[in-house]
Coordinates of C-alpha atoms in Angstrom, one line a residue:
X1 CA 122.9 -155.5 -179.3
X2 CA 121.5 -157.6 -181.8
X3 CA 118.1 -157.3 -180.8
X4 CA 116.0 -156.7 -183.4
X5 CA 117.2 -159.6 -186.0
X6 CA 115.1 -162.5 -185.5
X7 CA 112.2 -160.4 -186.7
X8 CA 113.6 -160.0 -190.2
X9 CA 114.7 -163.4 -190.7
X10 CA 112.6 -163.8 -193.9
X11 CA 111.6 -167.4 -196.0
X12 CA 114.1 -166.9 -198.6
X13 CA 117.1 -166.6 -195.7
X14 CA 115.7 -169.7 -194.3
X15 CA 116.1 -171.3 -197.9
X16 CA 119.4 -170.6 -197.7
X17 CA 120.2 -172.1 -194.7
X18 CA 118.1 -174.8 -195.5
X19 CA 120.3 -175.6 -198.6
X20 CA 123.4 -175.1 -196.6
X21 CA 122.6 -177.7 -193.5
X22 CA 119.4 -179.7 -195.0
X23 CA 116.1 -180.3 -192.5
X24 CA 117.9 -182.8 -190.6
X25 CA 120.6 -180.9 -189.6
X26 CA 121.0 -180.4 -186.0
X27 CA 121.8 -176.6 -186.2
X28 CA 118.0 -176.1 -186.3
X29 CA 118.0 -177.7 -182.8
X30 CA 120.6 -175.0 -182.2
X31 CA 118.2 -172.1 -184.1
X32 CA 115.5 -172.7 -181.7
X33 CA 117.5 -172.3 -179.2
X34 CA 118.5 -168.5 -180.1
X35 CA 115.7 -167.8 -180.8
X36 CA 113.9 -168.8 -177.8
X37 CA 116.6 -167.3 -176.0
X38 CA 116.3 -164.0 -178.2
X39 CA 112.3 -163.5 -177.0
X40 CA 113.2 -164.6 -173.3
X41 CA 115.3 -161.7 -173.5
X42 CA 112.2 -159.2 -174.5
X43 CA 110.2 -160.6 -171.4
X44 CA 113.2 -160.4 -168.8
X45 CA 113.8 -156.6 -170.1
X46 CA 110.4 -155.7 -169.2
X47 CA 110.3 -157.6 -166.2
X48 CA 113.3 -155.9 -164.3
X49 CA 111.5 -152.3 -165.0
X50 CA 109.0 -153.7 -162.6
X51 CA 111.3 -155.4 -159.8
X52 CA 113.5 -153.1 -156.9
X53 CA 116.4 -155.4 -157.4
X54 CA 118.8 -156.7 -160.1
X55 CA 121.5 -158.3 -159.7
X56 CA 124.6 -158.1 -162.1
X57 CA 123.9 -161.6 -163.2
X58 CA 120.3 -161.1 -164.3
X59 CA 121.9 -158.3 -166.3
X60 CA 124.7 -160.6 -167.6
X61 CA 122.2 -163.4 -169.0
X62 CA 119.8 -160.6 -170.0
X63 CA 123.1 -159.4 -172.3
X64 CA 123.9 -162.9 -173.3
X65 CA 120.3 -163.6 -174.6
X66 CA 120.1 -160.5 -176.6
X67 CA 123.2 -161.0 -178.5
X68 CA 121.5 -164.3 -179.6
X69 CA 121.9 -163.7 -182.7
X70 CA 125.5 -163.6 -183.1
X71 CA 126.0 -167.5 -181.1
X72 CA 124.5 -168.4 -184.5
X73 CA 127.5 -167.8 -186.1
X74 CA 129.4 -169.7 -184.0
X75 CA 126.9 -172.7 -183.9
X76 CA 126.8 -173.0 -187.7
X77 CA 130.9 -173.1 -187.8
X78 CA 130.7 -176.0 -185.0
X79 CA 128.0 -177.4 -186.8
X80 CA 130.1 -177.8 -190.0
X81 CA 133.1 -179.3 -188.5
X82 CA 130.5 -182.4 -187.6
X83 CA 130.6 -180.8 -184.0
X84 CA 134.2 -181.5 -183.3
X85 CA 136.3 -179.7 -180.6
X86 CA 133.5 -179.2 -178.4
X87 CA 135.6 -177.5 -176.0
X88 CA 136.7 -174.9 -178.8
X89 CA 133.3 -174.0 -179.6
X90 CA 132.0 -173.9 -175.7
X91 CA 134.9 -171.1 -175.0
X92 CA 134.1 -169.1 -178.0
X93 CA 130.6 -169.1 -176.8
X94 CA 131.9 -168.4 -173.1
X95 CA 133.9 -165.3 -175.3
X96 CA 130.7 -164.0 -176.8
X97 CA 128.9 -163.5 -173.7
X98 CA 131.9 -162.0 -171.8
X99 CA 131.9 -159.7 -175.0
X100 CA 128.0 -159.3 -175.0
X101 CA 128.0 -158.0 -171.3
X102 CA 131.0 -155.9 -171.9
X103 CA 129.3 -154.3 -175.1
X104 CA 126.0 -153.9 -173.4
X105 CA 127.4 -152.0 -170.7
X106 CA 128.9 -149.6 -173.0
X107 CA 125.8 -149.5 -175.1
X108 CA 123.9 -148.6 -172.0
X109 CA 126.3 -145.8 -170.8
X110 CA 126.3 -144.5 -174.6
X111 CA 122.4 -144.6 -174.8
X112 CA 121.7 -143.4 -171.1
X113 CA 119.8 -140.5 -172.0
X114 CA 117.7 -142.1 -174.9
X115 CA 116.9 -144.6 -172.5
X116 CA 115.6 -142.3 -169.6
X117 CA 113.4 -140.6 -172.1
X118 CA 112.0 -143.9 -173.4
X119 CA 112.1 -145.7 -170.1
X120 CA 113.4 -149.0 -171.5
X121 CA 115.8 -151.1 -169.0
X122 CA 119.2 -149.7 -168.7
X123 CA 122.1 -150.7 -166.4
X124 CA 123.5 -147.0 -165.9
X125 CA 119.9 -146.1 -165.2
X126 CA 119.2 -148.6 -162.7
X127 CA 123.0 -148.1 -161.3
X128 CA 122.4 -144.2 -160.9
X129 CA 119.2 -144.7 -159.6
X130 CA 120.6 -146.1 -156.6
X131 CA 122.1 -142.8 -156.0
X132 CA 120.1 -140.0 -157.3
X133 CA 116.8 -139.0 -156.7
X134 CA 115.1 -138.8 -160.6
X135 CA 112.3 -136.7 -159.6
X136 CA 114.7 -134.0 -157.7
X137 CA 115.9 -133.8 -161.1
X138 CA 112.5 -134.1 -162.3
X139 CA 113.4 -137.0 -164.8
X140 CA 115.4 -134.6 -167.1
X141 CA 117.7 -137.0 -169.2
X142 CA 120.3 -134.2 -170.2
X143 CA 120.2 -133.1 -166.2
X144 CA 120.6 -137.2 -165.0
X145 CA 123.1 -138.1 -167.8
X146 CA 125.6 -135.1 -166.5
X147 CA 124.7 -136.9 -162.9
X148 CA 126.1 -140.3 -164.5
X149 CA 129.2 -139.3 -164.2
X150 CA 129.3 -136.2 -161.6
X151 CA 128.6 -139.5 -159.7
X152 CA 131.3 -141.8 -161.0
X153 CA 128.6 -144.0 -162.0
X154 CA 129.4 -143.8 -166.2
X155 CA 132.8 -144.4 -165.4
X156 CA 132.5 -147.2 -163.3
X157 CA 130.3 -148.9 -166.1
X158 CA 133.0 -148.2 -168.5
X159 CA 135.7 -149.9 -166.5
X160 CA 133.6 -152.9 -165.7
X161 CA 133.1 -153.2 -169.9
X162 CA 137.0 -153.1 -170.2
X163 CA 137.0 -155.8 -168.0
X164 CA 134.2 -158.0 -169.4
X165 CA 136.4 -157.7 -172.8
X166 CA 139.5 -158.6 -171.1
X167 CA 138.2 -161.6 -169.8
X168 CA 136.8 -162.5 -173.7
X169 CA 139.8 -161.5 -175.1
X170 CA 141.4 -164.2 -172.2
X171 CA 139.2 -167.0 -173.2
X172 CA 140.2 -166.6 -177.2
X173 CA 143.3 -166.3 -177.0
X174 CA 143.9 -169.2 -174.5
X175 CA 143.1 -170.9 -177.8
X176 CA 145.7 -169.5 -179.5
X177 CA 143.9 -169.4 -183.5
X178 CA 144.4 -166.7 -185.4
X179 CA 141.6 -164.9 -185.6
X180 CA 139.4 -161.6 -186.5
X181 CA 137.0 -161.8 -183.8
X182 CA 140.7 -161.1 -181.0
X183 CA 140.9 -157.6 -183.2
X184 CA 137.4 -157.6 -182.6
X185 CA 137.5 -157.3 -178.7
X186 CA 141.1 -154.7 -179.1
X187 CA 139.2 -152.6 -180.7
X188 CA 136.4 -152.1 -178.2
X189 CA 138.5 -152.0 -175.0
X190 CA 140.7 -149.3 -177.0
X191 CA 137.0 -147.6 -178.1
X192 CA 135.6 -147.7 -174.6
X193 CA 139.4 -146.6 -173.1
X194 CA 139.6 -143.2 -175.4
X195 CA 135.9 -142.7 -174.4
X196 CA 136.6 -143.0 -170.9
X197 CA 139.6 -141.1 -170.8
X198 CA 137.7 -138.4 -172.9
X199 CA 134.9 -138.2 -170.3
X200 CA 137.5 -138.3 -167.7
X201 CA 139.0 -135.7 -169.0
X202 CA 135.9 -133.6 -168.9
X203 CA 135.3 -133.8 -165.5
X204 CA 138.9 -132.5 -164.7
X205 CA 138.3 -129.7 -166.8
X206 CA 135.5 -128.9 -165.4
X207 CA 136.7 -129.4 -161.6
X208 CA 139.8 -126.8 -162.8
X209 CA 137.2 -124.4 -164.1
X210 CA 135.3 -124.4 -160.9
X211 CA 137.9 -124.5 -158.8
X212 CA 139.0 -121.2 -161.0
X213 CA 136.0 -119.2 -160.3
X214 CA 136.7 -119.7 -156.6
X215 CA 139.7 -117.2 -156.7
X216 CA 139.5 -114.2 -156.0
X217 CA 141.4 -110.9 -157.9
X218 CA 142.1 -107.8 -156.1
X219 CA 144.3 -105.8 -158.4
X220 CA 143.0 -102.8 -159.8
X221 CA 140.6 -102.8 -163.0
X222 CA 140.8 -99.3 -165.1
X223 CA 138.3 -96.9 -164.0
X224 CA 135.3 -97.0 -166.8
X225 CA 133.2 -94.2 -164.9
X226 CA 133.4 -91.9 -168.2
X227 CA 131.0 -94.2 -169.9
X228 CA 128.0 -92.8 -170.0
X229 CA 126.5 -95.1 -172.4
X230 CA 124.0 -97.8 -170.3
X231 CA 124.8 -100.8 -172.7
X232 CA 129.0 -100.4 -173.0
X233 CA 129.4 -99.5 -169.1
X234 CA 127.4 -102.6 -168.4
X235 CA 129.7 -104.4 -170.6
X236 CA 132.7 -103.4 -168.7
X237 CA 131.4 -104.4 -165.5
X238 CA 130.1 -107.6 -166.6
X239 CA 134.1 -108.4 -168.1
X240 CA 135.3 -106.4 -164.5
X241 CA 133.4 -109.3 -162.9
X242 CA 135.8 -112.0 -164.8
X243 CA 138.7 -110.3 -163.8
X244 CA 137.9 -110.7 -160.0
X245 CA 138.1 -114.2 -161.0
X246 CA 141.1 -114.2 -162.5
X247 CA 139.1 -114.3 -166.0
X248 CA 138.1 -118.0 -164.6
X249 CA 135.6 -117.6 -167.5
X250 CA 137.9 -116.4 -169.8
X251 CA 140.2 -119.0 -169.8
X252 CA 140.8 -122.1 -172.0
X253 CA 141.2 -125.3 -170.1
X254 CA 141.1 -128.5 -172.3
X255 CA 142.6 -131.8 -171.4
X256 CA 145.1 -133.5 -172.9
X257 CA 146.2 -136.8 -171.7
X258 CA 148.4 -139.5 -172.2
X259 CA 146.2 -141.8 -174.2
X260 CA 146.7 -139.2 -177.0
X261 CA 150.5 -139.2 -176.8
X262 CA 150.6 -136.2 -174.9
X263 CA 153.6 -136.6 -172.2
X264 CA 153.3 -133.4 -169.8
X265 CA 153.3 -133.4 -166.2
X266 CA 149.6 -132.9 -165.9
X267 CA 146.9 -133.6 -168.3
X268 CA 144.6 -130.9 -167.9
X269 CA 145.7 -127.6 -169.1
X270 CA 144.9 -124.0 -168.8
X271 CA 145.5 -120.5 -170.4
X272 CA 144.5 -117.2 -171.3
X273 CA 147.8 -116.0 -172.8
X274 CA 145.8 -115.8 -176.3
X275 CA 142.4 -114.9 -174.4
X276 CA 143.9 -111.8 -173.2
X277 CA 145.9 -110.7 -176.0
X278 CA 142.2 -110.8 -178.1
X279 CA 140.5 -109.3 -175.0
X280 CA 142.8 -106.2 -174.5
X281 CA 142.2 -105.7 -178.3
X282 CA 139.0 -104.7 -177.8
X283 CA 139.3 -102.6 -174.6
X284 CA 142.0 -101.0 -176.3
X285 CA 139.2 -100.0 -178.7
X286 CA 137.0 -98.8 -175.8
X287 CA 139.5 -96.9 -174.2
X288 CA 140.6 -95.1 -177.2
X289 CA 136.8 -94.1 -177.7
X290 CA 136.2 -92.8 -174.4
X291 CA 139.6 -91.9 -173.4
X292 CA 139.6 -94.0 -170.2
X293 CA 142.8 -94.4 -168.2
X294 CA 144.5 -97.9 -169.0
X295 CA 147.8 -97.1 -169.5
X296 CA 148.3 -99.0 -165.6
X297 CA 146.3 -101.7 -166.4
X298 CA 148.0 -102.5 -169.7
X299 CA 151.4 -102.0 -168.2
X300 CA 150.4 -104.9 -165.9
X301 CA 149.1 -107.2 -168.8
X302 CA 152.6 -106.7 -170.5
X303 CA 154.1 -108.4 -168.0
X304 CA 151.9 -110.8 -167.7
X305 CA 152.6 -111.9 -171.3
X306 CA 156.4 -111.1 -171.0
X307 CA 156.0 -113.7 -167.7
X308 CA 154.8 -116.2 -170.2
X309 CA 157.1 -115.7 -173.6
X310 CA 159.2 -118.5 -174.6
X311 CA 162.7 -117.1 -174.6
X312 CA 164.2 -119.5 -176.7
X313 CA 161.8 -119.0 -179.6
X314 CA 160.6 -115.6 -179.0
X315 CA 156.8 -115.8 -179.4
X316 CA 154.1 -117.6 -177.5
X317 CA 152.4 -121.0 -177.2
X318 CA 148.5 -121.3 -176.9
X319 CA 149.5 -123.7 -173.9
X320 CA 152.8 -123.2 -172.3
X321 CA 152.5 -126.4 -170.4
X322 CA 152.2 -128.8 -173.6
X323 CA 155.6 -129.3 -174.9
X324 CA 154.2 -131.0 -178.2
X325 CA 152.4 -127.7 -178.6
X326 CA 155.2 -125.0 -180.6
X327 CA 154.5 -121.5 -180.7
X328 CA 152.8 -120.1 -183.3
X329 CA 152.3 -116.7 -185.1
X330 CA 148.5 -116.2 -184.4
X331 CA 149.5 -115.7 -180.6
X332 CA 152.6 -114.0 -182.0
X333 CA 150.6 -111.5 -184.0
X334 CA 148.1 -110.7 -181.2
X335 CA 150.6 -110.1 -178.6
X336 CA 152.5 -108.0 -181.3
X337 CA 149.8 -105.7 -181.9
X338 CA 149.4 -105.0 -177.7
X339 CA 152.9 -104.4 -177.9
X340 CA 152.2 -101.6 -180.9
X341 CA 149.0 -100.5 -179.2
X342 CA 150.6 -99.5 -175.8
X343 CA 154.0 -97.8 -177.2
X344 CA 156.3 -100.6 -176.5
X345 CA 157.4 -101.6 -180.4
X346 CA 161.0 -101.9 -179.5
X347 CA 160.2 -104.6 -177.3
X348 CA 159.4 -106.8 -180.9
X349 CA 163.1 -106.3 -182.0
X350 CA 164.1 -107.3 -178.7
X351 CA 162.4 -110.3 -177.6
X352 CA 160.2 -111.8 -180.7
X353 CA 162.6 -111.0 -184.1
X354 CA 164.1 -114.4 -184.1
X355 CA 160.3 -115.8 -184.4
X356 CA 159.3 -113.7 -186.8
X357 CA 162.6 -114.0 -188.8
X358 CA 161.9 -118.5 -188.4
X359 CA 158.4 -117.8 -189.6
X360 CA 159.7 -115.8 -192.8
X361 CA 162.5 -117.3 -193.7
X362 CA 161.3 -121.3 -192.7
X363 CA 158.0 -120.9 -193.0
X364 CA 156.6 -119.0 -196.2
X365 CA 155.0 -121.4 -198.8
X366 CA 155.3 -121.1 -202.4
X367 CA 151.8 -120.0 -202.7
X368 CA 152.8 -116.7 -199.8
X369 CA 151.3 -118.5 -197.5
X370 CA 152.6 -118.4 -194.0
X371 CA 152.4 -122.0 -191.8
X372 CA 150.9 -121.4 -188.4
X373 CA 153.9 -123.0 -186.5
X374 CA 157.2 -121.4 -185.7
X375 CA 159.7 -124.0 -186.1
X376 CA 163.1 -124.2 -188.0
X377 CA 162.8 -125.9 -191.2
X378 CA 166.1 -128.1 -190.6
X379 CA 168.1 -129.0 -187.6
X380 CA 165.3 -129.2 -185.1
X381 CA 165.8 -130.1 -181.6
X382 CA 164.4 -133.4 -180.5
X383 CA 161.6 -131.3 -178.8
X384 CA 160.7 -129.4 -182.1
X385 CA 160.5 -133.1 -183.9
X386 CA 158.1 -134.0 -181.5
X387 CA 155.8 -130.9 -182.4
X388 CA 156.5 -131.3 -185.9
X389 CA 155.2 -134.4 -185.9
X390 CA 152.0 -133.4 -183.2
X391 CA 151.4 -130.8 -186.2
X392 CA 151.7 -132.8 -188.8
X393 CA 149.4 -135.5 -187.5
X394 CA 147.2 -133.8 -185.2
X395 CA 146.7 -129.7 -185.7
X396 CA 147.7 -129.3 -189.2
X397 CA 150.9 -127.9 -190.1
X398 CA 148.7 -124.5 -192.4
X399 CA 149.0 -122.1 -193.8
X400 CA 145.7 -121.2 -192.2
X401 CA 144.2 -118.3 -193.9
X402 CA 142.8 -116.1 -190.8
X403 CA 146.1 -116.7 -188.8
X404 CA 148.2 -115.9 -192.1
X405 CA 146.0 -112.7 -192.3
X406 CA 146.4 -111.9 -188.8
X407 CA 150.4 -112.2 -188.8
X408 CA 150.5 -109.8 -192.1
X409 CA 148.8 -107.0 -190.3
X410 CA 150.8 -106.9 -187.1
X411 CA 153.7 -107.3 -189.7
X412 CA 152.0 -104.0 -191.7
X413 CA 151.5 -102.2 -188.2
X414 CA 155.1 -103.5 -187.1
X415 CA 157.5 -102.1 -190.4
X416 CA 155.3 -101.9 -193.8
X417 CA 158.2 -101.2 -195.7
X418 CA 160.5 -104.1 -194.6
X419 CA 157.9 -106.3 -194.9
X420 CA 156.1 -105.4 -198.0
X421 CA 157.2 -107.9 -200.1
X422 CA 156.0 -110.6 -197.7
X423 CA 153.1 -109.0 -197.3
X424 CA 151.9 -108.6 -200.8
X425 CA 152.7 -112.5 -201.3
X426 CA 150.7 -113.4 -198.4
X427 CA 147.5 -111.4 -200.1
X428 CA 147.8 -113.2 -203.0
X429 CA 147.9 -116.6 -201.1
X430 CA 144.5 -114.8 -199.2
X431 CA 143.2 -114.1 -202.6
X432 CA 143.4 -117.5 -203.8
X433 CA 141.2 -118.4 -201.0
X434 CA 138.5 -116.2 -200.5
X435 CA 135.0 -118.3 -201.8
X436 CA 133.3 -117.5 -204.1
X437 CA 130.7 -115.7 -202.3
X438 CA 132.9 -113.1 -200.6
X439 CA 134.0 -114.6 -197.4
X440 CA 136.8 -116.4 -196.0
X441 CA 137.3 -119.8 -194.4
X442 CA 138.8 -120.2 -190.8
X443 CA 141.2 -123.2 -190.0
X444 CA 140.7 -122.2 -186.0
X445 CA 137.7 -120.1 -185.9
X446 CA 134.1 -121.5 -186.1
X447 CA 131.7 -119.6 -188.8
X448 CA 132.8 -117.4 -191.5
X449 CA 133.4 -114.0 -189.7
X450 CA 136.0 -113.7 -187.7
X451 CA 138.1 -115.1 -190.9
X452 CA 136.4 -112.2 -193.0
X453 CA 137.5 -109.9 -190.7
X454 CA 140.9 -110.0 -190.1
X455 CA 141.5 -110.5 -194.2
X456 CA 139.4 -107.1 -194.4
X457 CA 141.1 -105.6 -191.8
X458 CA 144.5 -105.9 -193.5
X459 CA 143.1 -105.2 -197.0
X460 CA 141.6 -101.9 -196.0
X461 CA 145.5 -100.8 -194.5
X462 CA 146.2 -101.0 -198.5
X463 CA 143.4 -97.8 -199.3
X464 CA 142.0 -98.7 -202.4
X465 CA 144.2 -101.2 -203.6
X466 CA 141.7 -104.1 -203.3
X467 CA 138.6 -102.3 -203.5
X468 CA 137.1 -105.7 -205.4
X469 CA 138.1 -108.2 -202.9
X470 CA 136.1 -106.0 -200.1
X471 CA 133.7 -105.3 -201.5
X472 CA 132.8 -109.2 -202.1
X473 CA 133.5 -109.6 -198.5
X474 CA 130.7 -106.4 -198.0
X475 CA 128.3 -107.8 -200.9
X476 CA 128.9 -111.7 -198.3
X477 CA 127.8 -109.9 -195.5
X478 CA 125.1 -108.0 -196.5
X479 CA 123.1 -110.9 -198.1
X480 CA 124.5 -113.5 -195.5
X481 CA 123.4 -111.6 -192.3
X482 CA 124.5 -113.4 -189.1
X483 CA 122.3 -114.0 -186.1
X484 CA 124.4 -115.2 -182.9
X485 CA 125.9 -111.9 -181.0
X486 CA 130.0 -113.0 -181.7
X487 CA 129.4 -113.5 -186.0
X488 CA 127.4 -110.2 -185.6
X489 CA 129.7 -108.3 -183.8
X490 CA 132.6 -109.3 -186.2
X491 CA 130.2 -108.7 -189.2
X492 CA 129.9 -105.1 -188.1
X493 CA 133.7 -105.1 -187.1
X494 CA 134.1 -105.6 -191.0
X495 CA 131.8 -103.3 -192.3
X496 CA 132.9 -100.7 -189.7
X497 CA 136.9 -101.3 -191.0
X498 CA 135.8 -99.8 -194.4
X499 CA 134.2 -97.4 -193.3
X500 CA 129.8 -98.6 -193.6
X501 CA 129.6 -97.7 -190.0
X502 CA 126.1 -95.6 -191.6
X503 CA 125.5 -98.4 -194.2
X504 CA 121.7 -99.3 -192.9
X505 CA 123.3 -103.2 -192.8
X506 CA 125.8 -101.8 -190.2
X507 CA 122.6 -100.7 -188.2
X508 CA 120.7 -103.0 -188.3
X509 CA 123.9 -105.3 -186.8
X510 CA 124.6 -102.7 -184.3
X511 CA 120.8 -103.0 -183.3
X512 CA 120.5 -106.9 -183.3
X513 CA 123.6 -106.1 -181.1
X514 CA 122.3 -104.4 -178.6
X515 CA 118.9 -106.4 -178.5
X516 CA 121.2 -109.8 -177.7
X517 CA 122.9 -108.2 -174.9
X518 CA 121.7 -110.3 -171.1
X519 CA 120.3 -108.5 -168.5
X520 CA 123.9 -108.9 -166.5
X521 CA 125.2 -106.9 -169.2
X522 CA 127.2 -109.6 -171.1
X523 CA 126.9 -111.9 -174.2
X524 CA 126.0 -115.4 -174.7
X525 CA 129.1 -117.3 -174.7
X526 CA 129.3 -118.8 -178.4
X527 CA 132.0 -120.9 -180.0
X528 CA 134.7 -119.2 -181.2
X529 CA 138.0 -121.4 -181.6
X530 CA 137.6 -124.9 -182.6
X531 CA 141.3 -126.4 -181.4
X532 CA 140.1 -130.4 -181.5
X533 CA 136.9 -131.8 -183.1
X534 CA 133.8 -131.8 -180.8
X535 CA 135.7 -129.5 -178.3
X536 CA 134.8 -126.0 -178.9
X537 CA 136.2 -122.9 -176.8
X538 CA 133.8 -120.4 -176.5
X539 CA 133.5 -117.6 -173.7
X540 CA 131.2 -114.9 -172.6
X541 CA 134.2 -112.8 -171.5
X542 CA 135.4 -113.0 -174.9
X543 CA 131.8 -112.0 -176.9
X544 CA 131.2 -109.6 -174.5
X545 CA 135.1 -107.9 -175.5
X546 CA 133.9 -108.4 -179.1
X547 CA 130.7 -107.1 -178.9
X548 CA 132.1 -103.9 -177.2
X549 CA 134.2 -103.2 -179.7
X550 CA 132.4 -103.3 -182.8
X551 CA 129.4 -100.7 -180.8
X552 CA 132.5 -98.6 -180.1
X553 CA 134.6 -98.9 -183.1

């Protein structure tokens, strides 16, 4: 922890100290002391690489004598009081070390894989090492660190921290001062609690995911045996492969628990609702090319989305089973524009009016922007509060310029007339945010493509009305020309919209394209939406779709 300090204790610190306690004083007693104990610690770290066994108290006065530093502090405030209240000053020392041990752990957890690599003394190293064979693993610290917790081993560590600060926490406040260093130790039990519940919450997602990919579909996919084409039929069957899985890889499973506020009746979550909507976008697209039977296979994904509307509101949430989570009018859009695709546009009026009507009416900003969310703007229920305020402090209430873009066009697709005037307002709220190099910026979307898209895409329904603004977009992606298969594939999408589908930068796409496609006949998985910090969804399902789609469009 505070391990390399006594090394930069320089003359002119020692004058200061000098002036503040004399020569006499017996804190230097007390200074000899941390330091001795500071380059005991050195020697006992290199020591227990070379010894089978440690035990947990080795490791706790190993801890203690590194944090030597810091007991300085608390021997210069006894020190000054003329070494009164001896008993105060043994218990905050007695805090420190419970504090020191509880840090360490975490530090050890937090640096496992720096430490495998450098092969300095580490407690999760040692700890794991007692169930894993390293050299199965061949030593690999990003292979071993996933094996920390596989094995419950990081989480165990974490746990015993927590309790290491409890007990410091105990000791302090036994002596009931006010004091800094009690916020201190909150602050690290509630650190190492959000970590652990984070990391906790990975391994239930990815339990979920596995457990996923162990189903097993047996409804009918369309027949794609009309593709001749080597790189789009592969394609196919590489998504066909998904669907036997239920689209286990397509999915979105992210966990939300309780620490965060979230109050549902389980804390992992998982959904495709808006997965599929995006992925039957794009085999629309195929099908239309090729002329491939779907009209069974889409009939079957309409009801799969009309299994999952919420009645009450009329449109869509991205997961049904978080209540603090409203529906929102990028899933509405997408879902819309499956309706449109397949013939069923009087199922809009019927089930999903009132959502678009709340997003209108409550919803439109000054500016014509659109917010994402599709809640009243007075007289919520008690339950639209509580996602109010999840939006508010957590999403971000928008408008978001992508998913603004995204609900005009279904709304152009849906009834241009009756809509134009809210259409028209919500492209000059998209003007005022295009950069100045041509693109647009996605809230939800990672990179600057899939944003530049969908704000093309609805331009270009206007003719040559906003010739300028696309043609920035164009001028963006021609001098800006991605190199991960999903930003290419939308790049092309958006010079194929306006027609460049000869433009030689539309070639060379569509050949970096088909150069990036794996030998299963998919695309690397890249990320795509970004719904929390750190957390990205990204699926090779999903760039495969996209990928498809712009070859075919």
């Amino acid at each position: 922890m505070f391990y390399a300090y006594f090394p930069v204790v320089n003359k002119e610190t020692i004058k200061i100290l000098t002036s503040i306690y004399g020569y006499k004083s017996s804190f230097w007693e007390l200074w000899q002391q941390r330091k001795a104990e500071y380059f005991k610690a050195i020697k006992i770290e290199k020591h227990l690489l070379t010894i089978p066994m440690v035990s947990f108290e080795q490791y706790s006065n190993l801890a203690d004598d590194k944090s030597a530093f810091g007991k300085i502090a608390i021997d210069s405030l006894w020190v000054q009081s003329n070494t009164q209240n001896k008993a105060v000053y043994e218990k905050l020392l007695l805090s420190h070390r419970y504090f020191s041990v509880g840090f360490q752990l975490y530090d050890d957890v937090k640096d496992f894989a720096r430490d495998v690599r450098r092969g300095q003394f580490n407690w999760a190293v040692y700890q794991l090492q007692q169930k894993v064979d390293f050299a199965e693993a061949q030593h690999e610290p990003n292979t071993l660190h996933k094996y920390l917790f596989v094995k419950g081993v990081g989480q165990d560590l974490l746990k015993e921290a927590i309790v290491q600060f409890e007990k410091a926490k105990a000791v302090v406040t036994e002596l009931n001062i006010p004091s800094g260093w009690l916020q201190t130790i909150e602050q690290m039990i509630s650190t190492i609690q959000s970590y652990l519940e984070t990391t906790e919450g990975y391994l239930a997602v990815l339990k979920t995911t596995l457990a996923l990919k162990k189903e097993r579909n047996t409804a009918p996919f369309f027949n794609f045996s009309a593709v001749k084409e080597e790189s789009i039929h592969k394609g196919l069957d590489f998504i066909e492969q998904d669907f036997r899985q239920h689209y286990a890889e397509l999915k979105h499973t992210m966990y939300l628990g309780n620490a965060e506020g979230f109050e549902n009746t389980c804390q992992v979550h998982t959904s495709d609702t808006f997965q599929r909507a995006l992925l039957d976008d794009c085999l629309y697209t195929i099908a239309q090319r090729y002329r491939l039977p779907i009209t069974s296979f889409f009939e079957e994904e309409y009801h799969y989305f009309m299994e999952r509307i919420n009645p009450e509101v009329g449109a869509w949430q991205y997961f049904p089973s978080v209540q603090e989570i409203a529906p929102d009018i990028d899933d509405l859009a997408q879902i819309m524009q499956f309706f449109i695709h397949i013939g069923k546009k009087d199922e809009i009026a019927k089930h999903c009016q009132k959502a678009i009507d709340t997003a209108i009416n409550s919803r439109t900003c000054a500016n014509g922007g659109i917010e994402t969310w599709i809640l009243p703007k007075h007289n919520l229920t008690p339950l639209q509060q509580k996602q109010q305020y999840f939006n508010e402090s957590k999403w971000g209430t928008g408008p978001d310029v992508e998913v603004v873009a995204n609900f005009l066009y279904v709304l152009y697709l849906y009834d241009p007339k009756a809509y134009l005037s809210v259409i028209q307002k919500g492209i000059s709220y998209l003007f005022s945010q295009q950069k100045e190099e041509g693109y647009w910026e996605s809230r939800w979307y990672y990179g600057n493509y899939y944003g530049t898209y969908v704000c093309v895409r609805l331009l270009q329904c206007f003719g040559e009305q906003y010739t300028n603004q696309i043609q920035r977009a164009v001028n963006y992606i021609k001098t800006h020309l991605p190199t991960e298969p999903l930003s290419i594939a939308l790049a092309l999408l958006t010079l194929k919209t306006v027609g460049l589908n000869t433009d030689e930068t539309a070639i060379i796409l569509q050949e970096q394209l088909l150069t990036t496609q794996n030998i299963l006949g998919g695309w690397e998985a890249m990320n795509f939406i970004k719904p929390k910090v750190y957390e990205p969804y990204k699926s090779e399902t999903l760039t495969t779709a996209y990928a498809l789609k712009a070859l075919c469009f």
